[in-house]
């Protein structure tokens, strides 16, 4: 049985005061959740979320990690540093990093490996562009992005979470239909099962891309969708919690 994970990706949003309000809103919900809740925040706010969420069931993480252990890599943040701030998760290979920072499939795999080696759970993002979908290349793109990650983490693949985020659905209000998303999720599970049949049943596969309170229930009802990676709607506590309650 896979516990659903509803993870917020704040992206480059927030501020000390607005974060405090948002975090208090999340902690104010006392109803029982069957999903695990997490927020992935900009690195400067990790101390704030650690102090606000420590001791609560809500987990937290970062949005990127260096592939290197330590050293002369100006501007980068290491997995050990994230661990010191109590992170459980770190997003790697988000499409915004792949496209704006030219992150290759191989670099994403090295980051995922660095996270796993340090005891963090990477949320590895994969997904096709609109052009690739229209060319019928969705499965091929996802397989190409996933292969180096599965090669790198080897037998530790159950220490990962995979997020399928079709690029055309991110921040656009266009959501993959539940059937479209399920098809890709099922394909991802088959690709993982080719390496580790048992492990594939344990790995959580999240959907991301304009997931909102009004479409979450149908997406999360699909057999291979084990949660969501939420952008815009994670910046508002009632919306984020409504998605969590739909899981
Ligand atoms: P939106 O939910 O804003 O579409 O963002 C999705 C996303 O990129 C999460 O990582």
PDB file of C-alpha atoms and ligand atoms in Angstrom:
ATOM      1  CA  UNK A   1       0.000   0.000   0.000  1.00  0.00           C
ATOM      2  CA  UNK A   2       1.516   3.316  -1.077  1.00  0.00           C
ATOM      3  CA  UNK A   3       0.803   6.292   1.189  1.00  0.00           C
ATOM      4  CA  UNK A   4      -0.166   9.215  -1.046  1.00  0.00           C
ATOM      5  CA  UNK A   5       2.223  12.161  -1.009  1.00  0.00           C
ATOM      6  CA  UNK A   6       1.001  15.695  -1.617  1.00  0.00           C
ATOM      7  CA  UNK A   7       4.082  17.874  -2.043  1.00  0.00           C
ATOM      8  CA  UNK A   8       4.036  21.618  -2.604  1.00  0.00           C
ATOM      9  CA  UNK A   9       6.634  23.215  -4.840  1.00  0.00           C
ATOM     10  CA  UNK A  10       6.722  26.855  -3.842  1.00  0.00           C
ATOM     11  CA  UNK A  11       9.165  27.627  -6.676  1.00  0.00           C
ATOM     12  CA  UNK A  12      10.683  31.116  -6.257  1.00  0.00           C
ATOM     13  CA  UNK A  13       7.799  32.450  -4.189  1.00  0.00           C
ATOM     14  CA  UNK A  14       7.426  33.425  -0.579  1.00  0.00           C
ATOM     15  CA  UNK A  15       8.761  35.748   2.061  1.00  0.00           C
ATOM     16  CA  UNK A  16       9.231  35.383   5.795  1.00  0.00           C
ATOM     17  CA  UNK A  17       5.854  36.903   6.655  1.00  0.00           C
ATOM     18  CA  UNK A  18       3.763  35.196   3.970  1.00  0.00           C
ATOM     19  CA  UNK A  19       5.482  31.845   4.652  1.00  0.00           C
ATOM     20  CA  UNK A  20       4.573  32.117   8.330  1.00  0.00           C
ATOM     21  CA  UNK A  21       0.913  32.627   7.426  1.00  0.00           C
ATOM     22  CA  UNK A  22       0.939  29.739   4.966  1.00  0.00           C
ATOM     23  CA  UNK A  23       2.684  27.355   7.385  1.00  0.00           C
ATOM     24  CA  UNK A  24       0.322  28.305  10.205  1.00  0.00           C
ATOM     25  CA  UNK A  25      -2.570  27.578   7.850  1.00  0.00           C
ATOM     26  CA  UNK A  26      -1.186  24.103   7.133  1.00  0.00           C
ATOM     27  CA  UNK A  27      -0.640  23.389  10.814  1.00  0.00           C
ATOM     28  CA  UNK A  28      -4.088  24.712  11.682  1.00  0.00           C
ATOM     29  CA  UNK A  29      -5.786  21.815   9.903  1.00  0.00           C
ATOM     30  CA  UNK A  30      -6.434  19.230  12.593  1.00  0.00           C
ATOM     31  CA  UNK A  31      -8.465  16.777  10.534  1.00  0.00           C
ATOM     32  CA  UNK A  32      -6.876  13.420   9.865  1.00  0.00           C
ATOM     33  CA  UNK A  33      -5.157  13.101   6.494  1.00  0.00           C
ATOM     34  CA  UNK A  34      -4.528   9.826   4.735  1.00  0.00           C
ATOM     35  CA  UNK A  35      -1.878  11.559   2.630  1.00  0.00           C
ATOM     36  CA  UNK A  36       1.559  12.671   3.677  1.00  0.00           C
ATOM     37  CA  UNK A  37       2.039  16.427   3.287  1.00  0.00           C
ATOM     38  CA  UNK A  38       5.312  18.134   2.347  1.00  0.00           C
ATOM     39  CA  UNK A  39       6.496  21.555   1.184  1.00  0.00           C
ATOM     40  CA  UNK A  40       9.555  22.147  -0.997  1.00  0.00           C
ATOM     41  CA  UNK A  41      10.718  25.692  -0.369  1.00  0.00           C
ATOM     42  CA  UNK A  42      13.464  28.056  -1.544  1.00  0.00           C
ATOM     43  CA  UNK A  43      16.706  27.184   0.305  1.00  0.00           C
ATOM     44  CA  UNK A  44      16.882  30.424   2.351  1.00  0.00           C
ATOM     45  CA  UNK A  45      13.600  29.500   4.036  1.00  0.00           C
ATOM     46  CA  UNK A  46      14.629  26.014   5.155  1.00  0.00           C
ATOM     47  CA  UNK A  47      15.483  27.217   8.662  1.00  0.00           C
ATOM     48  CA  UNK A  48      12.088  28.869   8.914  1.00  0.00           C
ATOM     49  CA  UNK A  49      10.173  25.765   7.824  1.00  0.00           C
ATOM     50  CA  UNK A  50      12.325  23.550  10.028  1.00  0.00           C
ATOM     51  CA  UNK A  51      11.430  25.653  13.024  1.00  0.00           C
ATOM     52  CA  UNK A  52       7.727  25.967  12.092  1.00  0.00           C
ATOM     53  CA  UNK A  53       7.096  22.365  11.037  1.00  0.00           C
ATOM     54  CA  UNK A  54       9.504  20.437  13.299  1.00  0.00           C
ATOM     55  CA  UNK A  55       7.521  18.028  15.459  1.00  0.00           C
ATOM     56  CA  UNK A  56       4.489  18.196  13.126  1.00  0.00           C
ATOM     57  CA  UNK A  57       3.561  15.508  10.596  1.00  0.00           C
ATOM     58  CA  UNK A  58       4.243  17.931   7.701  1.00  0.00           C
ATOM     59  CA  UNK A  59       7.612  17.306   6.049  1.00  0.00           C
ATOM     60  CA  UNK A  60       9.726  19.678   4.051  1.00  0.00           C
ATOM     61  CA  UNK A  61      12.397  19.746   1.410  1.00  0.00           C
ATOM     62  CA  UNK A  62      14.285  21.775  -1.168  1.00  0.00           C
ATOM     63  CA  UNK A  63      13.847  22.347  -4.892  1.00  0.00           C
ATOM     64  CA  UNK A  64      17.321  21.410  -6.114  1.00  0.00           C
ATOM     65  CA  UNK A  65      20.582  19.928  -4.853  1.00  0.00           C
ATOM     66  CA  UNK A  66      24.143  19.868  -6.081  1.00  0.00           C
ATOM     67  CA  UNK A  67      25.421  16.689  -7.695  1.00  0.00           C
ATOM     68  CA  UNK A  68      28.700  17.323  -5.845  1.00  0.00           C
ATOM     69  CA  UNK A  69      29.441  16.453  -2.264  1.00  0.00           C
ATOM     70  CA  UNK A  70      31.206  19.711  -1.328  1.00  0.00           C
ATOM     71  CA  UNK A  71      33.793  22.161  -2.589  1.00  0.00           C
ATOM     72  CA  UNK A  72      34.248  25.036  -5.001  1.00  0.00           C
ATOM     73  CA  UNK A  73      30.772  25.152  -6.547  1.00  0.00           C
ATOM     74  CA  UNK A  74      29.652  28.725  -5.973  1.00  0.00           C
ATOM     75  CA  UNK A  75      25.948  29.084  -5.484  1.00  0.00           C
ATOM     76  CA  UNK A  76      25.218  25.399  -5.064  1.00  0.00           C
ATOM     77  CA  UNK A  77      23.696  23.742  -2.018  1.00  0.00           C
ATOM     78  CA  UNK A  78      24.796  20.262  -0.964  1.00  0.00           C
ATOM     79  CA  UNK A  79      22.639  17.339   0.105  1.00  0.00           C
ATOM     80  CA  UNK A  80      24.358  17.328   3.508  1.00  0.00           C
ATOM     81  CA  UNK A  81      23.356  20.956   4.031  1.00  0.00           C
ATOM     82  CA  UNK A  82      19.742  20.103   3.219  1.00  0.00           C
ATOM     83  CA  UNK A  83      19.925  17.263   5.674  1.00  0.00           C
ATOM     84  CA  UNK A  84      21.172  19.594   8.404  1.00  0.00           C
ATOM     85  CA  UNK A  85      17.979  21.596   7.955  1.00  0.00           C
ATOM     86  CA  UNK A  86      15.846  18.501   8.421  1.00  0.00           C
ATOM     87  CA  UNK A  87      14.801  18.030   4.788  1.00  0.00           C
ATOM     88  CA  UNK A  88      13.101  14.778   3.907  1.00  0.00           C
ATOM     89  CA  UNK A  89      12.737  15.561   0.218  1.00  0.00           C
ATOM     90  CA  UNK A  90      14.445  17.374  -2.611  1.00  0.00           C
ATOM     91  CA  UNK A  91      13.009  17.977  -6.066  1.00  0.00           C
ATOM     92  CA  UNK A  92      15.452  17.168  -8.854  1.00  0.00           C
ATOM     93  CA  UNK A  93      15.129  17.621 -12.587  1.00  0.00           C
ATOM     94  CA  UNK A  94      12.148  19.958 -12.510  1.00  0.00           C
ATOM     95  CA  UNK A  95      11.372  21.032 -16.079  1.00  0.00           C
ATOM     96  CA  UNK A  96      12.178  24.638 -15.131  1.00  0.00           C
ATOM     97  CA  UNK A  97      15.693  23.549 -14.196  1.00  0.00           C
ATOM     98  CA  UNK A  98      16.020  21.355 -17.258  1.00  0.00           C
ATOM     99  CA  UNK A  99      14.994  24.194 -19.570  1.00  0.00           C
ATOM    100  CA  UNK A 100      16.310  27.374 -17.876  1.00  0.00           C
ATOM    101  CA  UNK A 101      19.481  25.839 -16.441  1.00  0.00           C
ATOM    102  CA  UNK A 102      20.190  23.298 -19.179  1.00  0.00           C
ATOM    103  CA  UNK A 103      20.182  20.345 -16.789  1.00  0.00           C
ATOM    104  CA  UNK A 104      20.803  17.131 -18.692  1.00  0.00           C
ATOM    105  CA  UNK A 105      19.254  13.749 -17.942  1.00  0.00           C
ATOM    106  CA  UNK A 106      22.683  12.631 -16.695  1.00  0.00           C
ATOM    107  CA  UNK A 107      23.077  15.584 -14.327  1.00  0.00           C
ATOM    108  CA  UNK A 108      19.583  14.960 -12.948  1.00  0.00           C
ATOM    109  CA  UNK A 109      20.572  11.332 -12.358  1.00  0.00           C
ATOM    110  CA  UNK A 110      23.730  12.409 -10.484  1.00  0.00           C
ATOM    111  CA  UNK A 111      21.664  14.749  -8.312  1.00  0.00           C
ATOM    112  CA  UNK A 112      19.164  11.974  -7.562  1.00  0.00           C
ATOM    113  CA  UNK A 113      22.044   9.681  -6.616  1.00  0.00           C
ATOM    114  CA  UNK A 114      23.606  12.350  -4.384  1.00  0.00           C
ATOM    115  CA  UNK A 115      20.268  12.798  -2.600  1.00  0.00           C
ATOM    116  CA  UNK A 116      19.687   9.076  -2.091  1.00  0.00           C
ATOM    117  CA  UNK A 117      23.259   8.534  -0.886  1.00  0.00           C
ATOM    118  CA  UNK A 118      22.754  11.258   1.717  1.00  0.00           C
ATOM    119  CA  UNK A 119      19.465   9.818   2.959  1.00  0.00           C
ATOM    120  CA  UNK A 120      17.175  12.352   1.273  1.00  0.00           C
ATOM    121  CA  UNK A 121      14.284  11.260  -0.915  1.00  0.00           C
ATOM    122  CA  UNK A 122      14.594  12.830  -4.358  1.00  0.00           C
ATOM    123  CA  UNK A 123      11.387  13.726  -6.157  1.00  0.00           C
ATOM    124  CA  UNK A 124      12.614  13.173  -9.702  1.00  0.00           C
ATOM    125  CA  UNK A 125      10.602  15.066 -12.314  1.00  0.00           C
ATOM    126  CA  UNK A 126      10.040  13.809 -15.836  1.00  0.00           C
ATOM    127  CA  UNK A 127       7.667  14.927 -18.553  1.00  0.00           C
ATOM    128  CA  UNK A 128       7.289  15.885 -22.173  1.00  0.00           C
ATOM    129  CA  UNK A 129       6.763  19.236 -23.889  1.00  0.00           C
ATOM    130  CA  UNK A 130       3.655  19.952 -25.951  1.00  0.00           C
ATOM    131  CA  UNK A 131       5.664  19.474 -29.150  1.00  0.00           C
ATOM    132  CA  UNK A 132       6.922  16.082 -27.974  1.00  0.00           C
ATOM    133  CA  UNK A 133       3.384  14.990 -27.046  1.00  0.00           C
ATOM    134  CA  UNK A 134       2.077  16.059 -30.445  1.00  0.00           C
ATOM    135  CA  UNK A 135       4.821  14.021 -32.080  1.00  0.00           C
ATOM    136  CA  UNK A 136       3.710  10.969 -30.113  1.00  0.00           C
ATOM    137  CA  UNK A 137       7.047  10.951 -28.273  1.00  0.00           C
ATOM    138  CA  UNK A 138       5.755  11.089 -24.676  1.00  0.00           C
ATOM    139  CA  UNK A 139       6.738   7.529 -23.730  1.00  0.00           C
ATOM    140  CA  UNK A 140      10.119   7.827 -25.403  1.00  0.00           C
ATOM    141  CA  UNK A 141      10.921  11.119 -23.657  1.00  0.00           C
ATOM    142  CA  UNK A 142       9.921   9.835 -20.241  1.00  0.00           C
ATOM    143  CA  UNK A 143      11.920   6.619 -20.787  1.00  0.00           C
ATOM    144  CA  UNK A 144      14.973   8.622 -21.887  1.00  0.00           C
ATOM    145  CA  UNK A 145      14.759  10.892 -18.824  1.00  0.00           C
ATOM    146  CA  UNK A 146      14.220   8.023 -16.426  1.00  0.00           C
ATOM    147  CA  UNK A 147      16.855   5.555 -17.687  1.00  0.00           C
ATOM    148  CA  UNK A 148      19.980   7.336 -16.343  1.00  0.00           C
ATOM    149  CA  UNK A 149      18.237   7.893 -13.010  1.00  0.00           C
ATOM    150  CA  UNK A 150      17.402   4.195 -12.677  1.00  0.00           C
ATOM    151  CA  UNK A 151      20.958   3.303 -13.755  1.00  0.00           C
ATOM    152  CA  UNK A 152      22.444   5.661 -11.164  1.00  0.00           C
ATOM    153  CA  UNK A 153      20.369   4.702  -8.134  1.00  0.00           C
ATOM    154  CA  UNK A 154      20.415   0.966  -8.950  1.00  0.00           C
ATOM    155  CA  UNK A 155      19.082  -1.099  -6.077  1.00  0.00           C
ATOM    156  CA  UNK A 156      18.029   2.001  -4.135  1.00  0.00           C
ATOM    157  CA  UNK A 157      15.215   2.917  -6.480  1.00  0.00           C
ATOM    158  CA  UNK A 158      12.601   2.497  -3.762  1.00  0.00           C
ATOM    159  CA  UNK A 159      14.230   5.507  -2.030  1.00  0.00           C
ATOM    160  CA  UNK A 160      12.895   7.778  -4.774  1.00  0.00           C
ATOM    161  CA  UNK A 161       9.652   9.430  -5.717  1.00  0.00           C
ATOM    162  CA  UNK A 162       8.963  10.118  -9.396  1.00  0.00           C
ATOM    163  CA  UNK A 163       6.830  13.056 -10.500  1.00  0.00           C
ATOM    164  CA  UNK A 164       5.293  13.045 -13.957  1.00  0.00           C
ATOM    165  CA  UNK A 165       4.873  16.667 -14.925  1.00  0.00           C
ATOM    166  CA  UNK A 166       3.883  17.265 -18.534  1.00  0.00           C
ATOM    167  CA  UNK A 167       5.607  20.573 -19.317  1.00  0.00           C
ATOM    168  CA  UNK A 168       2.542  21.870 -21.180  1.00  0.00           C
ATOM    169  CA  UNK A 169       0.425  21.497 -18.037  1.00  0.00           C
ATOM    170  CA  UNK A 170       2.713  23.413 -15.658  1.00  0.00           C
ATOM    171  CA  UNK A 171       1.308  26.756 -14.615  1.00  0.00           C
ATOM    172  CA  UNK A 172      -0.928  26.859 -17.683  1.00  0.00           C
ATOM    173  CA  UNK A 173      -4.231  25.756 -16.194  1.00  0.00           C
ATOM    174  CA  UNK A 174      -4.172  22.856 -18.697  1.00  0.00           C
ATOM    175  CA  UNK A 175      -4.252  19.562 -16.847  1.00  0.00           C
ATOM    176  CA  UNK A 176      -3.623  16.143 -18.311  1.00  0.00           C
ATOM    177  CA  UNK A 177      -6.886  14.225 -18.114  1.00  0.00           C
ATOM    178  CA  UNK A 178      -6.849  11.497 -15.483  1.00  0.00           C
ATOM    179  CA  UNK A 179      -6.626   8.890 -18.268  1.00  0.00           C
ATOM    180  CA  UNK A 180      -3.736  10.646 -20.000  1.00  0.00           C
ATOM    181  CA  UNK A 181      -1.826  10.925 -16.744  1.00  0.00           C
ATOM    182  CA  UNK A 182      -2.632   7.346 -15.704  1.00  0.00           C
ATOM    183  CA  UNK A 183      -1.299   6.029 -19.028  1.00  0.00           C
ATOM    184  CA  UNK A 184       2.079   7.664 -18.502  1.00  0.00           C
ATOM    185  CA  UNK A 185       2.197   6.682 -14.828  1.00  0.00           C
ATOM    186  CA  UNK A 186       1.506   3.052 -15.730  1.00  0.00           C
ATOM    187  CA  UNK A 187       4.291   3.218 -18.309  1.00  0.00           C
ATOM    188  CA  UNK A 188       6.709   4.647 -15.718  1.00  0.00           C
ATOM    189  CA  UNK A 189       5.834   1.832 -13.339  1.00  0.00           C
ATOM    190  CA  UNK A 190       6.557  -0.719 -16.061  1.00  0.00           C
ATOM    191  CA  UNK A 191       9.954   0.907 -16.726  1.00  0.00           C
ATOM    192  CA  UNK A 192      10.782   0.665 -13.028  1.00  0.00           C
ATOM    193  CA  UNK A 193       9.447  -2.910 -12.841  1.00  0.00           C
ATOM    194  CA  UNK A 194      11.865  -3.922 -15.593  1.00  0.00           C
ATOM    195  CA  UNK A 195      14.623  -3.179 -13.046  1.00  0.00           C
ATOM    196  CA  UNK A 196      12.865  -4.224  -9.830  1.00  0.00           C
ATOM    197  CA  UNK A 197       9.384  -5.753 -10.011  1.00  0.00           C
ATOM    198  CA  UNK A 198       8.766  -5.591  -6.266  1.00  0.00           C
ATOM    199  CA  UNK A 199      10.272  -2.128  -5.869  1.00  0.00           C
ATOM    200  CA  UNK A 200       8.043  -0.789  -8.647  1.00  0.00           C
ATOM    201  CA  UNK A 201       4.996  -1.493  -6.490  1.00  0.00           C
ATOM    202  CA  UNK A 202       6.451   0.611  -3.677  1.00  0.00           C
ATOM    203  CA  UNK A 203       7.670   3.673  -5.586  1.00  0.00           C
ATOM    204  CA  UNK A 204       5.264   6.600  -5.388  1.00  0.00           C
ATOM    205  CA  UNK A 205       4.461   8.306  -8.678  1.00  0.00           C
ATOM    206  CA  UNK A 206       3.136  11.860  -8.378  1.00  0.00           C
ATOM    207  CA  UNK A 207       1.303  13.877 -10.986  1.00  0.00           C
ATOM    208  CA  UNK A 208       2.135  17.566 -11.372  1.00  0.00           C
ATOM    209  CA  UNK A 209       0.756  20.258 -13.638  1.00  0.00           C
ATOM    210  CA  UNK A 210      -2.152  22.539 -12.711  1.00  0.00           C
ATOM    211  CA  UNK A 211      -3.440  20.184 -10.026  1.00  0.00           C
ATOM    212  CA  UNK A 212      -6.142  22.107  -8.153  1.00  0.00           C
ATOM    213  CA  UNK A 213      -8.848  21.302  -5.596  1.00  0.00           C
ATOM    214  CA  UNK A 214     -11.403  20.790  -8.369  1.00  0.00           C
ATOM    215  CA  UNK A 215      -9.444  18.263 -10.437  1.00  0.00           C
ATOM    216  CA  UNK A 216      -7.386  16.540  -7.737  1.00  0.00           C
ATOM    217  CA  UNK A 217      -9.923  13.891  -6.774  1.00  0.00           C
ATOM    218  CA  UNK A 218     -10.249  12.428 -10.277  1.00  0.00           C
ATOM    219  CA  UNK A 219      -6.492  12.434 -10.856  1.00  0.00           C
ATOM    220  CA  UNK A 220      -5.739  10.902  -7.466  1.00  0.00           C
ATOM    221  CA  UNK A 221      -8.357   8.194  -8.011  1.00  0.00           C
ATOM    222  CA  UNK A 222      -6.246   6.667 -10.797  1.00  0.00           C
ATOM    223  CA  UNK A 223      -4.485   3.440  -9.773  1.00  0.00           C
ATOM    224  CA  UNK A 224      -0.926   4.580 -10.534  1.00  0.00           C
ATOM    225  CA  UNK A 225      -1.218   8.189  -9.354  1.00  0.00           C
ATOM    226  CA  UNK A 226       0.061   8.205  -5.780  1.00  0.00           C
ATOM    227  CA  UNK A 227      -0.047  11.910  -5.078  1.00  0.00           C
ATOM    228  CA  UNK A 228       0.683  15.307  -6.520  1.00  0.00           C
ATOM    229  CA  UNK A 229       3.458  17.838  -6.925  1.00  0.00           C
ATOM    230  CA  UNK A 230       1.614  21.098  -6.620  1.00  0.00           C
ATOM    231  CA  UNK A 231       2.862  24.506  -7.743  1.00  0.00           C
ATOM    232  CA  UNK A 232       0.451  27.448  -7.673  1.00  0.00           C
ATOM    233  CA  UNK A 233      -2.176  25.814  -5.466  1.00  0.00           C
ATOM    234  CA  UNK A 234       0.422  25.025  -2.781  1.00  0.00           C
ATOM    235  CA  UNK A 235       0.836  28.743  -2.059  1.00  0.00           C
ATOM    236  CA  UNK A 236      -2.617  28.913  -0.538  1.00  0.00           C
ATOM    237  CA  UNK A 237      -3.231  26.774   2.565  1.00  0.00           C
ATOM    238  CA  UNK A 238      -6.959  26.061   1.973  1.00  0.00           C
ATOM    239  CA  UNK A 239      -6.328  24.969  -1.650  1.00  0.00           C
ATOM    240  CA  UNK A 240      -3.310  22.856  -0.757  1.00  0.00           C
ATOM    241  CA  UNK A 241      -5.193  21.192   2.098  1.00  0.00           C
ATOM    242  CA  UNK A 242      -8.220  20.592  -0.121  1.00  0.00           C
ATOM    243  CA  UNK A 243      -5.962  18.684  -2.533  1.00  0.00           C
ATOM    244  CA  UNK A 244      -4.491  16.722   0.375  1.00  0.00           C
ATOM    245  CA  UNK A 245      -7.981  15.830   1.552  1.00  0.00           C
ATOM    246  CA  UNK A 246      -8.845  14.593  -1.941  1.00  0.00           C
ATOM    247  CA  UNK A 247      -6.058  12.001  -1.711  1.00  0.00           C
TER     248      UNK A 247
HETATM  249  P1  LIG B   1       1.468  24.240 -11.186  1.00  0.00           P
HETATM  250  O1  LIG B   1       0.714  23.397 -10.167  1.00  0.00           O
HETATM  251  O2  LIG B   1       1.511  25.679 -10.816  1.00  0.00           O
HETATM  252  O3  LIG B   1       1.011  23.960 -12.569  1.00  0.00           O
HETATM  253  O4  LIG B   1       3.005  23.752 -11.094  1.00  0.00           O
HETATM  254  C1  LIG B   1       3.287  22.395 -11.189  1.00  0.00           C
HETATM  255  C2  LIG B   1       4.729  22.201 -10.891  1.00  0.00           C
HETATM  256  O5  LIG B   1       5.591  22.582 -11.667  1.00  0.00           O
HETATM  257  C3  LIG B   1       5.085  21.564  -9.625  1.00  0.00           C
HETATM  258  O6  LIG B   1       6.428  21.229  -9.586  1.00  0.00           O
END
